[in-house]
Amino acid sequence: MDGIKYAVFTEKSTRLLGYNQYTSHVESKSSRTEIKHWVELFFSVKIIAMNNNRLPEKGRRTGPIIRHTMDSN
């Protein structure tokens, strides 16, 4: 259960609760199958469908070169 960090509570996520859709913040390096396995074990449910996305890395400019910083999550 180390991969799931915390639940996300925004206007959209509270609206999706009515459709039994849940949002949470997970580790950025975890795979889709790992996330599905953690949720099924922790909440004792069977996942039918799952959506996930990754945010783009932040770039740090040092002169003319843009370098990508480490993910701080």
mmCIF file of C-alpha atoms in Angstrom:
data_model
loop_
_atom_site.group_PDB
_atom_site.id
_atom_site.type_symbol
_atom_site.label_atom_id
_atom_site.label_comp_id
_atom_site.label_asym_id
_atom_site.label_seq_id
_atom_site.Cartn_x
_atom_site.Cartn_y
_atom_site.Cartn_z
ATOM 1 C CA MET A 1 0.000 0.000 0.000
ATOM 2 C CA ASP A 2 3.062 2.235 -0.145
ATOM 3 C CA GLY A 3 2.260 3.304 -3.709
ATOM 4 C CA ILE A 4 -0.998 5.116 -2.966
ATOM 5 C CA LYS A 5 -0.148 8.379 -1.237
ATOM 6 C CA TYR A 6 -3.447 10.191 -0.624
ATOM 7 C CA ALA A 7 -6.923 10.777 -2.005
ATOM 8 C CA VAL A 8 -7.576 13.843 -4.159
ATOM 9 C CA PHE A 9 -10.528 16.052 -3.210
ATOM 10 C CA THR A 10 -11.440 18.591 -5.874
ATOM 11 C CA GLU A 11 -14.758 19.669 -7.326
ATOM 12 C CA LYS A 12 -14.435 17.195 -10.157
ATOM 13 C CA SER A 13 -13.397 14.291 -7.920
ATOM 14 C CA THR A 14 -16.311 14.856 -5.534
ATOM 15 C CA ARG A 15 -18.687 14.929 -8.513
ATOM 16 C CA LEU A 16 -17.244 11.617 -9.756
ATOM 17 C CA LEU A 17 -17.942 9.968 -6.385
ATOM 18 C CA GLY A 18 -21.594 9.802 -7.458
ATOM 19 C CA TYR A 19 -20.528 7.498 -10.305
ATOM 20 C CA ASN A 20 -18.335 5.331 -8.020
ATOM 21 C CA GLN A 21 -15.176 6.781 -9.584
ATOM 22 C CA TYR A 22 -12.329 7.597 -7.222
ATOM 23 C CA THR A 23 -9.178 9.676 -7.618
ATOM 24 C CA SER A 24 -5.930 9.372 -5.700
ATOM 25 C CA HIS A 25 -2.310 10.434 -5.961
ATOM 26 C CA VAL A 26 0.131 7.542 -6.449
ATOM 27 C CA GLU A 27 3.890 7.198 -6.834
ATOM 28 C CA SER A 28 5.051 8.432 -10.214
ATOM 29 C CA LYS A 29 7.153 5.344 -10.984
ATOM 30 C CA SER A 30 4.406 2.790 -10.303
ATOM 31 C CA SER A 31 2.945 0.879 -13.212
ATOM 32 C CA ARG A 32 -0.697 0.486 -14.143
ATOM 33 C CA THR A 33 -0.865 -3.126 -12.958
ATOM 34 C CA GLU A 34 0.711 -2.252 -9.595
ATOM 35 C CA ILE A 35 -1.845 0.493 -8.976
ATOM 36 C CA LYS A 36 -4.698 -1.848 -9.895
ATOM 37 C CA HIS A 37 -3.344 -4.550 -7.568
ATOM 38 C CA TRP A 38 -2.969 -2.124 -4.619
ATOM 39 C CA VAL A 39 -6.505 -0.770 -4.992
ATOM 40 C CA GLU A 40 -8.053 -4.231 -5.313
ATOM 41 C CA LEU A 41 -6.242 -5.467 -2.199
ATOM 42 C CA PHE A 42 -6.816 -2.428 -0.016
ATOM 43 C CA PHE A 43 -10.460 -1.700 -0.856
ATOM 44 C CA SER A 44 -11.589 -5.302 -1.593
ATOM 45 C CA VAL A 45 -13.104 -4.382 -4.952
ATOM 46 C CA LYS A 46 -12.821 -5.608 -8.529
ATOM 47 C CA ILE A 47 -11.647 -2.886 -10.896
ATOM 48 C CA ILE A 48 -13.494 -2.835 -14.209
ATOM 49 C CA ALA A 49 -11.680 0.100 -15.832
ATOM 50 C CA MET A 50 -8.900 2.441 -14.798
ATOM 51 C CA ASN A 51 -7.530 5.696 -16.187
ATOM 52 C CA ASN A 52 -4.175 7.194 -15.324
ATOM 53 C CA ASN A 53 -1.896 9.893 -16.659
ATOM 54 C CA ARG A 54 1.570 11.267 -16.058
ATOM 55 C CA LEU A 55 2.351 14.937 -15.784
ATOM 56 C CA PRO A 56 5.199 16.261 -17.943
ATOM 57 C CA GLU A 57 8.562 16.802 -16.281
ATOM 58 C CA LYS A 58 9.526 20.297 -15.261
ATOM 59 C CA GLY A 59 12.440 21.804 -17.127
ATOM 60 C CA ARG A 60 15.163 23.937 -15.598
ATOM 61 C CA ARG A 61 17.081 26.266 -17.876
ATOM 62 C CA THR A 62 20.826 26.606 -17.440
ATOM 63 C CA GLY A 63 21.893 28.902 -20.241
ATOM 64 C CA PRO A 64 20.777 27.610 -23.628
ATOM 65 C CA ILE A 65 20.224 24.052 -22.319
ATOM 66 C CA ILE A 66 16.978 22.870 -20.713
ATOM 67 C CA ARG A 67 17.449 20.013 -18.254
ATOM 68 C CA HIS A 68 14.697 17.971 -16.666
ATOM 69 C CA THR A 69 14.582 17.956 -12.895
ATOM 70 C CA MET A 70 13.960 14.915 -10.754
ATOM 71 C CA ASP A 71 10.376 14.196 -9.794
ATOM 72 C CA SER A 72 9.927 15.440 -6.223
ATOM 73 C CA ASN A 73 6.668 13.509 -5.586
#
